[in-house]
Coordinates of C-alpha atoms and ligand atoms in Angstrom, one line a residue:
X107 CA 0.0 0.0 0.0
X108 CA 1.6 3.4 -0.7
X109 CA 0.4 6.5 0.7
X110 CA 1.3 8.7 3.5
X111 CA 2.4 8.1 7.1
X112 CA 0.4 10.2 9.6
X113 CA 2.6 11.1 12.5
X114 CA 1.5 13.0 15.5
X115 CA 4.0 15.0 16.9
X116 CA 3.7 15.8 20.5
X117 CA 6.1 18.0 22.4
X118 CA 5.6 20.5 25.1
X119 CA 6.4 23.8 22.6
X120 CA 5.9 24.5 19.2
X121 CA 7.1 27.9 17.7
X122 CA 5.0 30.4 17.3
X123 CA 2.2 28.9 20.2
X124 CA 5.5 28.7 23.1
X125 CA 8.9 28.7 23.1
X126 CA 11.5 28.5 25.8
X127 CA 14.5 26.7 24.3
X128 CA 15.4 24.6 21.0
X129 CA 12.9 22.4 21.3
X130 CA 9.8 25.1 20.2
X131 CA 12.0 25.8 17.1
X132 CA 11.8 22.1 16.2
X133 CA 8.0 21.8 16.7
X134 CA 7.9 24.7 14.6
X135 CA 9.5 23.9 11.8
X136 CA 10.3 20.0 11.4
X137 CA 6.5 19.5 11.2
X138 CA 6.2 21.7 7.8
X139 CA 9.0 20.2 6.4
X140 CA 7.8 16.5 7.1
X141 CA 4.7 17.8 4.7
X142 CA 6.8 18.9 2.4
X143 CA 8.6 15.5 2.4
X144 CA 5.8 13.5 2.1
X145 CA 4.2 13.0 5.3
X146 CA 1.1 13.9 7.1
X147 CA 2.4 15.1 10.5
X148 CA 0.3 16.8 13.1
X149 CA 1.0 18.4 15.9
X150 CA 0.0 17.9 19.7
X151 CA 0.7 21.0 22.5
X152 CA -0.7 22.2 25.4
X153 CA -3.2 25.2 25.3
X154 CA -1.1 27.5 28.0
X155 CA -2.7 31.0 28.5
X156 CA 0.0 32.8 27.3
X157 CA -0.5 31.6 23.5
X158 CA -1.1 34.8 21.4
X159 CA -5.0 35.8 21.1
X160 CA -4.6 35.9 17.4
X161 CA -4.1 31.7 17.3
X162 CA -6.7 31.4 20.4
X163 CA -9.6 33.3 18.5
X164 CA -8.8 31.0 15.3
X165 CA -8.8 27.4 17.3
X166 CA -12.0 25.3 16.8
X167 CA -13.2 23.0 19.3
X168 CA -12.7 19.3 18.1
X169 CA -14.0 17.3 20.9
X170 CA -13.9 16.7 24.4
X171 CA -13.4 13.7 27.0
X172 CA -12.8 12.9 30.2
X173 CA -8.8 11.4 31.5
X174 CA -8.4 8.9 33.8
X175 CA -4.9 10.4 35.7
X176 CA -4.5 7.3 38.8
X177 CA -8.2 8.3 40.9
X178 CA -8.8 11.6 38.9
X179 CA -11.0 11.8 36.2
X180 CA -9.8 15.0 34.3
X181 CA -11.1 17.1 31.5
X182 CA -9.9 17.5 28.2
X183 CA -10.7 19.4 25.1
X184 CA -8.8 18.8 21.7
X185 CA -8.9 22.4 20.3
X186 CA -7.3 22.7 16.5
X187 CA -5.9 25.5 14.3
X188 CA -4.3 25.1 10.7
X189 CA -0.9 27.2 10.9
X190 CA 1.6 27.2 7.4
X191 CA -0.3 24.5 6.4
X192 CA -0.1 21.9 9.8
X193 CA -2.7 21.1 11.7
X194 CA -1.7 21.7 15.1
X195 CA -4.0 20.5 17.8
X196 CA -4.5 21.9 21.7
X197 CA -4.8 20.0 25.0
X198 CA -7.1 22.2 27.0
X199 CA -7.6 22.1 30.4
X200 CA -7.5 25.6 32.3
X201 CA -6.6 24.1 35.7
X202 CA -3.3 22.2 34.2
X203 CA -2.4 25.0 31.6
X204 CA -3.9 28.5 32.3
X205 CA -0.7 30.0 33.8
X206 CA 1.8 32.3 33.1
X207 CA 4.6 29.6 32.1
X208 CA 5.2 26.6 30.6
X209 CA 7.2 24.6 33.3
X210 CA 8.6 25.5 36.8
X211 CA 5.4 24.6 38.9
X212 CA 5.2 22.2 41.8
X213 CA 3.0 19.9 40.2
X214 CA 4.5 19.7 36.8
X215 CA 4.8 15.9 37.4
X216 CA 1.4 15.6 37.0
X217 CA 0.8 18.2 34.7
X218 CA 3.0 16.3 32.2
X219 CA 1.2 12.7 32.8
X220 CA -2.3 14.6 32.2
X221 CA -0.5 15.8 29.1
X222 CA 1.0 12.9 28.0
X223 CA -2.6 10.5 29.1
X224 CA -4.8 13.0 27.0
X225 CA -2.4 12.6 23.6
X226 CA -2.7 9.1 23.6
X227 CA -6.6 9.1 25.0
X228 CA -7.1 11.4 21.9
X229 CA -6.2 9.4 19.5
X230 CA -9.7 7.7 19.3
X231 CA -11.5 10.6 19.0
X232 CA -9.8 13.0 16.2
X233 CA -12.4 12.5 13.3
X234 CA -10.4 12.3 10.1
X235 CA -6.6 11.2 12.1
X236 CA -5.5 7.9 11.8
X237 CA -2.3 7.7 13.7
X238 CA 0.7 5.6 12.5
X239 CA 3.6 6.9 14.4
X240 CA 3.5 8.4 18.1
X241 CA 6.5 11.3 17.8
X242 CA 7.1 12.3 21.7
X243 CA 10.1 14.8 22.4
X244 CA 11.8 15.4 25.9
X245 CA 10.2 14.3 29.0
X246 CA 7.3 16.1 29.1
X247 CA 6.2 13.5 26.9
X248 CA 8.1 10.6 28.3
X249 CA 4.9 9.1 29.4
X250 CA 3.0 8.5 26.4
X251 CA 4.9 5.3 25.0
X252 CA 4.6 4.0 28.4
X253 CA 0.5 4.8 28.9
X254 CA -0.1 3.4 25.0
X255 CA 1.6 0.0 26.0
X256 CA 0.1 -0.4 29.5
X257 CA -3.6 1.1 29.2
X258 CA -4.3 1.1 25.8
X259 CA -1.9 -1.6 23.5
X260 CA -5.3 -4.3 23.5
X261 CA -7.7 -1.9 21.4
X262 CA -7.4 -2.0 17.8
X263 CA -7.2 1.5 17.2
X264 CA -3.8 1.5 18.9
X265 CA -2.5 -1.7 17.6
X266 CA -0.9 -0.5 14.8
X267 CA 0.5 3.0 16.5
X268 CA 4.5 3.0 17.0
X269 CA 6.3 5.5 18.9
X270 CA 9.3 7.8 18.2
X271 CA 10.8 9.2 21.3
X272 CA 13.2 11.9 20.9
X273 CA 15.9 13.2 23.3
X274 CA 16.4 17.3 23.2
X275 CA 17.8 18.0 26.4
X276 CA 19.0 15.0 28.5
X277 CA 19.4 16.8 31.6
X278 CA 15.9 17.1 32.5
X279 CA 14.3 13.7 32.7
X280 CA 11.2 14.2 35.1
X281 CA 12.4 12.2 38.1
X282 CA 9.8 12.0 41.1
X283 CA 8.8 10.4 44.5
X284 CA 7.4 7.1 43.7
X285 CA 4.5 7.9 45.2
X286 CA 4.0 9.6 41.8
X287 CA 3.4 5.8 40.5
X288 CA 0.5 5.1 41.8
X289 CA -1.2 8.4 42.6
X290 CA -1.1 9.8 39.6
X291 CA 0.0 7.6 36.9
X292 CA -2.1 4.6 37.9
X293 CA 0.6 2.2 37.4
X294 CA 1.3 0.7 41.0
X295 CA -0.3 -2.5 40.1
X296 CA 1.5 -3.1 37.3
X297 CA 4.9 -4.3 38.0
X298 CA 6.6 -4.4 34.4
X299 CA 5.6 -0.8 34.4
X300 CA 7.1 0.0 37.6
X301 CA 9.9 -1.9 37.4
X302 CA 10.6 -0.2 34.0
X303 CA 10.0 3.7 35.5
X304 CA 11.9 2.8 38.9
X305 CA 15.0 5.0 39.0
X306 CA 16.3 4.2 42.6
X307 CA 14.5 2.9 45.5
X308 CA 12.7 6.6 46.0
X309 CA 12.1 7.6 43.1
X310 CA 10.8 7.1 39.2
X311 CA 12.0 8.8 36.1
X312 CA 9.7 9.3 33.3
X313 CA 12.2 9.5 30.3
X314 CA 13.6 5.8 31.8
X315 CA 10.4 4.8 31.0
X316 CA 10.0 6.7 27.5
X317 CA 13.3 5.2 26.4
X318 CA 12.5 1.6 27.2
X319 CA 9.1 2.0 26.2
X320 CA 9.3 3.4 22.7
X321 CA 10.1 1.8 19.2
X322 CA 12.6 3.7 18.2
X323 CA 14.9 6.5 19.9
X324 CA 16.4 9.9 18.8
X325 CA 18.9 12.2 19.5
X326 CA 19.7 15.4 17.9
X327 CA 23.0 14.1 16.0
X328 CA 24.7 11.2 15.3
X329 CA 27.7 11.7 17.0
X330 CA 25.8 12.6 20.2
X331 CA 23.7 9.4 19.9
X332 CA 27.2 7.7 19.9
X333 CA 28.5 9.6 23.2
X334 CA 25.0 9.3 25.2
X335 CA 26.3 5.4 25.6
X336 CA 29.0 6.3 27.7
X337 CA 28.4 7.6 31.5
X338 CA 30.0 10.9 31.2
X339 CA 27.5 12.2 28.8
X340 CA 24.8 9.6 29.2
X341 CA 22.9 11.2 32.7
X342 CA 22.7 7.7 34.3
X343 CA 20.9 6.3 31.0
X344 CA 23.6 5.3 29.2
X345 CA 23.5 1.5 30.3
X346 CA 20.1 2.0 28.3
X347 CA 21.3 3.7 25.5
X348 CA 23.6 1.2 25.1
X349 CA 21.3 -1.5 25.8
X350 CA 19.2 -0.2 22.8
X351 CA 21.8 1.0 20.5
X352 CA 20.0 -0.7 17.4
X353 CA 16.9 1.5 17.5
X354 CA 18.9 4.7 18.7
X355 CA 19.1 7.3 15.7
X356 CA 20.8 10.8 15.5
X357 CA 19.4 13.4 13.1
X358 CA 20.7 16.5 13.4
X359 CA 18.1 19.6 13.6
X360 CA 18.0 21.9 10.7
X361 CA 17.9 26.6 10.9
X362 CA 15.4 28.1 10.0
X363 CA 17.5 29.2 6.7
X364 CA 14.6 31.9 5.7
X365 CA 14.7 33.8 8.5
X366 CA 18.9 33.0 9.0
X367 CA 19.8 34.7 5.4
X368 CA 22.6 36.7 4.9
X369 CA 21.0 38.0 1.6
X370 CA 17.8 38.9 2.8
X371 CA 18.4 39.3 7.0
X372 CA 16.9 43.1 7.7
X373 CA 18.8 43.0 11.0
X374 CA 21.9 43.6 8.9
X375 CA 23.6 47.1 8.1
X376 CA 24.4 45.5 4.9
X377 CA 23.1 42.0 2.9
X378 CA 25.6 39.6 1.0
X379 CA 25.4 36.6 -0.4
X380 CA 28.1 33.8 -1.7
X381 CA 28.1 35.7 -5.2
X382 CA 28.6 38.7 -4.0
X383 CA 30.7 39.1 -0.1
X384 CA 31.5 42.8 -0.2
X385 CA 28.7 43.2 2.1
X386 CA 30.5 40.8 4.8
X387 CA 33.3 43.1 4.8
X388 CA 31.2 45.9 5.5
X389 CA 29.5 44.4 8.1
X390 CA 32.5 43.6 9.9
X391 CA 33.5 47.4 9.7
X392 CA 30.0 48.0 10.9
X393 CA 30.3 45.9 14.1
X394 CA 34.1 46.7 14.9
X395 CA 32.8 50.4 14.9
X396 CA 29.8 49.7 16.9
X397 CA 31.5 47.7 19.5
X398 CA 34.4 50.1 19.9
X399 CA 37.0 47.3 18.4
X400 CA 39.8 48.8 16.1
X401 CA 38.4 49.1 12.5
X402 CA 41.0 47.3 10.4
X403 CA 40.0 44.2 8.2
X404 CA 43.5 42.5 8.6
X405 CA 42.5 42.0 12.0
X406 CA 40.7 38.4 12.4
X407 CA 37.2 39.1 14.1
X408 CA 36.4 36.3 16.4
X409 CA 32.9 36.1 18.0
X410 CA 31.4 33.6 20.8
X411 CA 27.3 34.2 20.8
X412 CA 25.7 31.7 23.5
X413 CA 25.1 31.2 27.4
X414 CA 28.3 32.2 29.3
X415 CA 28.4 28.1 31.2
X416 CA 31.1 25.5 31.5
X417 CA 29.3 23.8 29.0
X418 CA 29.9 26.3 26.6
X419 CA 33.6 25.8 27.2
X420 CA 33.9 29.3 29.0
X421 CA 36.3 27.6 31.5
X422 CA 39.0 27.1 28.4
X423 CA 38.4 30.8 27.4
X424 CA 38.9 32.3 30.9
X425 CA 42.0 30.5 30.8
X426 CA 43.6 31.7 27.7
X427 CA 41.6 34.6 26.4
X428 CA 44.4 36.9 27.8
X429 CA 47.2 35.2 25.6
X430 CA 44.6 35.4 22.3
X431 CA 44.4 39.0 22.8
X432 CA 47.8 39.4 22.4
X433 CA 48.1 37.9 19.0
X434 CA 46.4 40.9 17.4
X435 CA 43.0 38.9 17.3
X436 CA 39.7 40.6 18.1
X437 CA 37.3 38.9 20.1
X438 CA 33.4 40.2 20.7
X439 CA 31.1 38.1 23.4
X440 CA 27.1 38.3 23.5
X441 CA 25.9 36.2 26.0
X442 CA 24.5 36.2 29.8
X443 CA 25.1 32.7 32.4
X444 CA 27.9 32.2 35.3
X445 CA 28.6 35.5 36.7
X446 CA 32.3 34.2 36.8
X447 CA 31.9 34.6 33.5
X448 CA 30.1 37.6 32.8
X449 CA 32.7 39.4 35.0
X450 CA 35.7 37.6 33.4
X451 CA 34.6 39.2 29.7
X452 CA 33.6 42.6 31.1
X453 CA 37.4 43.2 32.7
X454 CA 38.9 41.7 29.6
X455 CA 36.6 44.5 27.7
X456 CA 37.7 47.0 29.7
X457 CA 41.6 46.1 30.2
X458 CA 42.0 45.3 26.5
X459 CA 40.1 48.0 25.2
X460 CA 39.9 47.9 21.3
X461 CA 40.5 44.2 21.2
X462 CA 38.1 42.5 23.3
X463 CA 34.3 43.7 23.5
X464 CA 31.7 42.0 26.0
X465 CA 27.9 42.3 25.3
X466 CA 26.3 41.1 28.0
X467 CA 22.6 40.4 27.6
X468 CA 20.7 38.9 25.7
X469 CA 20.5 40.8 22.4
X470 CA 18.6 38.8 18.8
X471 CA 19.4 42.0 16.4
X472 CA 23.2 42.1 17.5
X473 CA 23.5 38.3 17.6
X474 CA 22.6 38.7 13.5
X475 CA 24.8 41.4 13.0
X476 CA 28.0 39.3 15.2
X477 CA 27.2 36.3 12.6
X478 CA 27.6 38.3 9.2
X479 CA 30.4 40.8 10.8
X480 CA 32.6 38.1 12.2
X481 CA 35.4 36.2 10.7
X482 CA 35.0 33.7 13.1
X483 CA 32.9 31.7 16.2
X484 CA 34.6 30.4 19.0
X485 CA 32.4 27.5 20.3
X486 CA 34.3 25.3 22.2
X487 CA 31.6 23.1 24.7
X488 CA 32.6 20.4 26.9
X489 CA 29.2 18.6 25.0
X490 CA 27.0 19.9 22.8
X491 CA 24.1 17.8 21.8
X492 CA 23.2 19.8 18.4
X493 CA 24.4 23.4 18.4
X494 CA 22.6 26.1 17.0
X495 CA 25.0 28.9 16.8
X496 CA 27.8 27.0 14.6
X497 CA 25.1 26.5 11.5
X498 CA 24.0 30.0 11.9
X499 CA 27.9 31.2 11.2
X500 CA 28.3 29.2 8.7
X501 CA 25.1 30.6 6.6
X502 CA 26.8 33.8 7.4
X503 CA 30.5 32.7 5.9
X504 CA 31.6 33.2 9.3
X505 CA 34.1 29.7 10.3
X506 CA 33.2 28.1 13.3
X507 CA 36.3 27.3 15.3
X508 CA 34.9 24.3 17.5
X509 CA 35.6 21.5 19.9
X510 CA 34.5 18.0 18.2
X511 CA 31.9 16.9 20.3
X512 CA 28.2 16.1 19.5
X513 CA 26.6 18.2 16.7
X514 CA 29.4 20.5 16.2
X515 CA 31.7 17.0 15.4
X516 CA 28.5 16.4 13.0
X517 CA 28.3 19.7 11.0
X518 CA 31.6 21.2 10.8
X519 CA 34.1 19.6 8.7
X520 CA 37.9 20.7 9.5
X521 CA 40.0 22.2 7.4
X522 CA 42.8 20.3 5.5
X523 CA 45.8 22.1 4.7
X524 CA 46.3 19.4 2.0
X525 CA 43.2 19.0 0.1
X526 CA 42.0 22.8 0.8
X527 CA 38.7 21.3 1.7
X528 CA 36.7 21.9 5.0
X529 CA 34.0 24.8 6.7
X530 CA 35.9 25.7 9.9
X531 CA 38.8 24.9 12.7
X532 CA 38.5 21.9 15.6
X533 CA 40.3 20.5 17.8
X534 CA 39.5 17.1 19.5
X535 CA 40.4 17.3 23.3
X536 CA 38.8 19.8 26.1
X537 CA 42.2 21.7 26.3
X538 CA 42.6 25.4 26.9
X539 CA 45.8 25.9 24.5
X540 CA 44.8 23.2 21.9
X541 CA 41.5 25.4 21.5
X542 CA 43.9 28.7 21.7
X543 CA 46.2 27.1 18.8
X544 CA 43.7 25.8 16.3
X545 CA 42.2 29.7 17.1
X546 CA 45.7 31.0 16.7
X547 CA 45.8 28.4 13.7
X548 CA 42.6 29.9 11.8
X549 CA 43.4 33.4 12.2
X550 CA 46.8 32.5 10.2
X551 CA 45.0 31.2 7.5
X552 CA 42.8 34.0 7.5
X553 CA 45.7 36.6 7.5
X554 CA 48.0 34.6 4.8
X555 CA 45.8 32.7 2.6
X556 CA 42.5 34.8 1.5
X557 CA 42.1 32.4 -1.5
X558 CA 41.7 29.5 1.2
X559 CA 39.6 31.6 3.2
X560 CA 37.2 32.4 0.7
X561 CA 36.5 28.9 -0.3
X562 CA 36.5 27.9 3.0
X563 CA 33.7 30.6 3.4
X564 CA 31.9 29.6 0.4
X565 CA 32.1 25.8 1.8
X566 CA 30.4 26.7 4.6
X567 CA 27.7 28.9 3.3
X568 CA 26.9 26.3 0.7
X569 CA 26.3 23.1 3.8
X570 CA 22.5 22.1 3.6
X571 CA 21.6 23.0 7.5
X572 CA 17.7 22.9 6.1
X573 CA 14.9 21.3 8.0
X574 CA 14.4 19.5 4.8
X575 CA 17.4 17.6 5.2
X576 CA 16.3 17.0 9.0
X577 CA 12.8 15.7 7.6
X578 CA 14.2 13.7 5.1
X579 CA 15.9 11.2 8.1
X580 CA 13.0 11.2 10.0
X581 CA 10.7 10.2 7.4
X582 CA 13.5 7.8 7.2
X583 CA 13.1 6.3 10.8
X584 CA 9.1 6.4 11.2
X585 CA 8.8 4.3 7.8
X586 CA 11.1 1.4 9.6
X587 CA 8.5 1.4 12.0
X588 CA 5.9 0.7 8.9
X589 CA 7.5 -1.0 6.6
X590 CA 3.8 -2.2 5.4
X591 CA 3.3 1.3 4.2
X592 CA 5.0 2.4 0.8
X593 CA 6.8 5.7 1.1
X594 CA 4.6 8.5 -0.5
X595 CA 6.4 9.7 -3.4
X596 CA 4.4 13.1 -4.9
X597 CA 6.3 15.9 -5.5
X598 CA 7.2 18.0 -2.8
X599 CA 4.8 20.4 -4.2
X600 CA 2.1 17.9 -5.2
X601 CA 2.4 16.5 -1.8
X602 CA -0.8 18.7 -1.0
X603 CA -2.8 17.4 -3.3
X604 CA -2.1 13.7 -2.5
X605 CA -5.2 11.6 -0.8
X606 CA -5.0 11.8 2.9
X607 CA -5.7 9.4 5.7
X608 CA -6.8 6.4 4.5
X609 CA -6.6 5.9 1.0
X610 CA -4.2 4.3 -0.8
X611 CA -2.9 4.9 -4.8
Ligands
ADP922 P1 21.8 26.3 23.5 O1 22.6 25.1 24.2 O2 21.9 27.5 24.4 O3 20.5 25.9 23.0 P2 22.4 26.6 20.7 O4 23.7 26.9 20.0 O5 21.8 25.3 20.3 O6 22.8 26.6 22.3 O7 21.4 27.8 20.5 C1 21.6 29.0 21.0 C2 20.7 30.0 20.3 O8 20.4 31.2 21.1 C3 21.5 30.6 19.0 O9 20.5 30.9 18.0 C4 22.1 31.9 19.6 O10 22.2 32.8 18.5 C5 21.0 32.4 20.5 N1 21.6 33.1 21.7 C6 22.2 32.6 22.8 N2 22.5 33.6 23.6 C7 22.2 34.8 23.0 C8 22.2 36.2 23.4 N3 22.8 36.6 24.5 N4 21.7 37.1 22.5 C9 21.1 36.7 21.4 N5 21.0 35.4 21.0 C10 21.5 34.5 21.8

C-alpha cells in the first residue's frame, strides 16, 4: 500500500504557540518540512494562557473527553488551528495549563502525565486522524509510550501506533517520588511498568520509561547518539542507550534558513550573499565600529554568541583569552550565564580595550549582526548535543572554530591544509591551549591565505543546514516502524494534493 504516514508530533512547545529553548523551534519547523517531504504530520501542544489571542480566536473545538490520571477523572478538550499548512491540535484544560509559564510549577509531574494520558486518550477521538507513528520529544512527553503500551496496546485502534521518542535535552528527565506511580500515573499494580519507571529505591523517572518503552529513539546528532552510551555524557541512561543502541538514531536539527539569510536578514547594516561578499566586509566594519574594536579588516574578528556556562567551554576561554588578545586577534562576546563569566569578559573588555568587546545580555538584532560581521565563532563546549550557533555562522561565511563533540563533530568539517577542503577549525580534546592554537591556527589562515579563506567561506555557506534535510531522516526512521506502508512519493509540491488518511494509490 503506498500512501502517506500520519505522524503526530507531541512535544511541550511549538514555535510560534510557546517557546523557551530549541525544542519550540523544532515543533515549529520539522512539522512543515515533514509535509513537504511527504508525510502527514500533526502536531499535539498544550493550550497555556499565554499563547497569542490571534491563534486562540482562530482554534476550533474538536471534541472533548474525560482522562483517567491514577483516581482523577480529568477534563480534556482537543482544540485545532491550521498554521503554514499543519494542523496543530491543543490540549485544553484551564486548571493544568492556564498560567503564566510553561514549566517551573510544583506539580508539573502531574501536569505532564495529564498531558501525556490526553495525547494518547485522543487518539480515538480525532475524526479524520488515523495515527501511525507516536512522535514524543523530551520528558514532558516521556509518558506516552509508556501509557499506549500499558492502558491502551489491546484496542485496535492503537495496535498499529508505534512510537518515536526523541531526546532534546538529556538533563531534564522528570524524576519524582514514587509515590508519583500510583497516585497519579495509575501504574502501582502493574509491575513491568514500575519496574521499567523505577530510578532508585525513592524515586521514578519518566524519560527511563519513554526510552524503554518506545520503538525507536532519537537524538539530535549522530555523533551525540554515539556519546550518550558512555556515563560521562549519558545522565545515568547510558546502560540503556547502550542496551538499545540498534533503535537509537541521530538526526541533526535543521535553521530556520529563511529567517537566517545573509541576503535577505533586515537586522543587517548590509546584505551579501556567496556571489557577492563585499557586504560581509562591510559588516564587519560596521560591528568593529559599533563595539568600539579597532576598524582594520586585517584584524581576524572572532565572535562567541551563546550562554556564558562551563558547558559552553567558557572555563577554556577564561584561561587563555588573555594570551589570544595578544596575538592581534579581536574577540566580541554576546551572551549572559555564570557571573564568573560575565565578569571575566567585562574586565577583559575594559583592560584590553579595542580588542576585546563584552555584550552582556541577551540581544537577537546584534546576535545577527555578530554572525555576518565576524570572521569567526569560537564555540568550544565540553558537550553539545546539536548546536545552534555553529550552523548559523556558517550561513553567514563566518568559520566556526569548535571543539568536536556532538553536533558540532557532526556539521563542521575541519580544514585540511592538503586537500583545501573543510568549513571551519576543531580541535579534538577539552584543552585550553589546543582550542587557543587551532584559534591561533585559523586566524593565520585568515591573515596569509584569502584564497583559502574564501573557499573555506563559500564551503560553509553552501552546507545544507535545512529542516528538509532533517525531515528527510525522519521520514526515514518512522517508515522502519511501517514497513507495510509504501513511502509516498508526490512531488514536494504535489504532496498537497495527494489523498489523505486512509486511502491508498
Ligand atoms: P543552547 O545550548 O543554548 O540551546 P544553541 O547553539 O543550540 O545553544 O542555541 C543558542 C541560540 O540562542 C542561538 O541561536 C544563539 O544565537 C542564541 N543566543 C544565545 N545567547 C544569546 C544572546 N545573549 N543574545 C542573542 N542570541 C543568543
Amino acid at each position: 500500500m503506498r500512501r502517506k504516514l500520519r505522524v503526530l508530533f507531541a512535544a511541550f512547545e511549538a514555535v510560534p504557540f510557546m517557546k523557551t529553548g530549541g525544542l519550540g523551534d523544532v515543533g515549529g519547523s520539522l512539522p512543515q518540512a515533514l509535509r513537504a517531504a511527504g508525510c502527514e504530520c500533526r502536531v499535539i501542544i498544550p493550550k497555556f494562557m499565554t499563547i497569542p489571542e490571534e491563534y486562540k480566536s482562530k482554534m476550533t473545538h474538536v471534541t472533548d473527553f474525560y482522562v483517567s490520571l491514577g483516581w482523577r477523572n480529568v477534563y480534556c478538550g482537543i482544540e485545532k488551528l491550521t498554521h503554514k499548512g499543519v494542523v496543530y491540535y491543543f490540549v485544553d484544560n484551564e486548571y493544568y495549563f492556564n498560567r503564566e509559564r510553561a514549566y517551573g510549577y510544583f506539580d508539573d509531574g502531574e501536569r505532564v502525565a495529564y498531558f501525556s494520558k490526553a495525547v494518547v486518550e485522543c487518539l480515538q477521538y480525532l475524526p479524520d486522524f488515523k495515527c501511525d507513528v507516536l512522535h514524543c520529544n523530551d520528558w514532558h512527553t516521556a509518558l506516552a509510550p509508556v501509557f499506549l503500551r500499558e492502558f491502551y496496546q489491546g484496542l485496535p485502534l492503537y495496535e498499529n501506533v508505534k512510537t518515536v521518542f526523541s531526546v532534546h535535552n538529556l538533563k531534564f528527565q522528570g524524576q519524582m517520588s514514587d509515590y508519583v506511580l500510583g497516585d497519579i500515573l495509575g501504574l502501582w499494580g502493574i509491575p513491568a511498568a514500575a519496574n521499567q519507571l523505577r530510578f532508585d529505591e525513592r524515586s521514578i523517572n519518566f524519560m527511563k520509561g519513554a526510552l524503554l518503552y518506545s520503538d525507536i529513539l532519537s537524538t539530535v546528532s549522530r555523533t551525540y547518539a554515539e556519546e550518550i552510551k558512555t556515563p560521562f555524557f549519558g545522565e545515568h541512561m547510558d546502560g540503556i542507550f547502550r542496551d538499545r543502541q540498534s533503535v537509537l538514531y541521530g538526526i541533526m536539527n535543521g535553521i530556520d534558513t529563511a529567517g537566517w539569510d545573509p541576503a535577505a536578514d533586515p537586522m543587517l547594516p548590509f546584505n551579501y550573499s556567496a556571489a557577492d561578499m563585499s557586504g560581509k566586509a562591510r559588516c564587519k566594519a560596521a560591528l568593529q565600529e559599533e563595539l568600539g574594536l579597532e576598524v582594520n579588516p586585517n584584524i581576524p574578528l572572532v565572535v562567541m554568541i551563546g550562554r556564558l556556562t562551563e558547558q559552553k567551554g567558557m572555563d577554556l576561554v577564561q584561561r587563555v583569552l588573555g594570551e589570544i588578545l595578544d596575538k592581534d586577534i579581536e574577540v566580541a562576546v554576546l551572551g549572559t550565564g555564570d557571573k564568573q563569566y560575565e565578569d571575566m569578559l567585562s574586565y577583559y573588555a575594559w583592560e584590553r580595550r579595542g580588542r576585546c568587546a563584552a555584550s552582556v545580555r541577551f540581544d537577537e538584532a546584534l546576535s545577527h549582526r555578530m554572525y555576518a560581521g565576524a570572521d569567526m565563532l569560537l564555540m568550544p563546549s565540553l558537550f553539545e548535543p546539536c548546536g545552534l550557533s555553529q550552523m548559523i555562522a556558517m550561513r553567514y561565511g563566518t568559520l566556526p572554530v569548535v571543539r568536536e563533540t556532538g553536533g558540532l563533530k557532526d556539521s563542521v568539517v575541519p580544514y585540511n591544509q592538503y586537500t583545501g577542503e573543510g568549513t571551519g577549525f576543531s580541535f579534538a580534546n577539552y584543552n585550553a591551549h589546543e582550542m587557543m592554537f587551532t584559534l591561533l591556527n585559523a586566524a593565520e589562515v585568515f591573515r596569509t591565505a584569502p584564497g583559502t579563506w574564501s573557499k573555506l567561506m563559500e564551503n560553509a555557506m553552501s552546507t545544507d543546514f535545512s529542516w528538509d534535510r532533517a525531515a528527510r531522516e525522519y521520514l526515514a526512521v518512522y517508515q522502519l516502524t511501517h514497513p507495510e506502508v509504501e513511502p509516498w512519493r508526490g512531488k514536494k509540491d504535489s504532496a498537497d494534493e495527494a489523498p489523505e488518511a486512509e486511502s491508498a494509490e
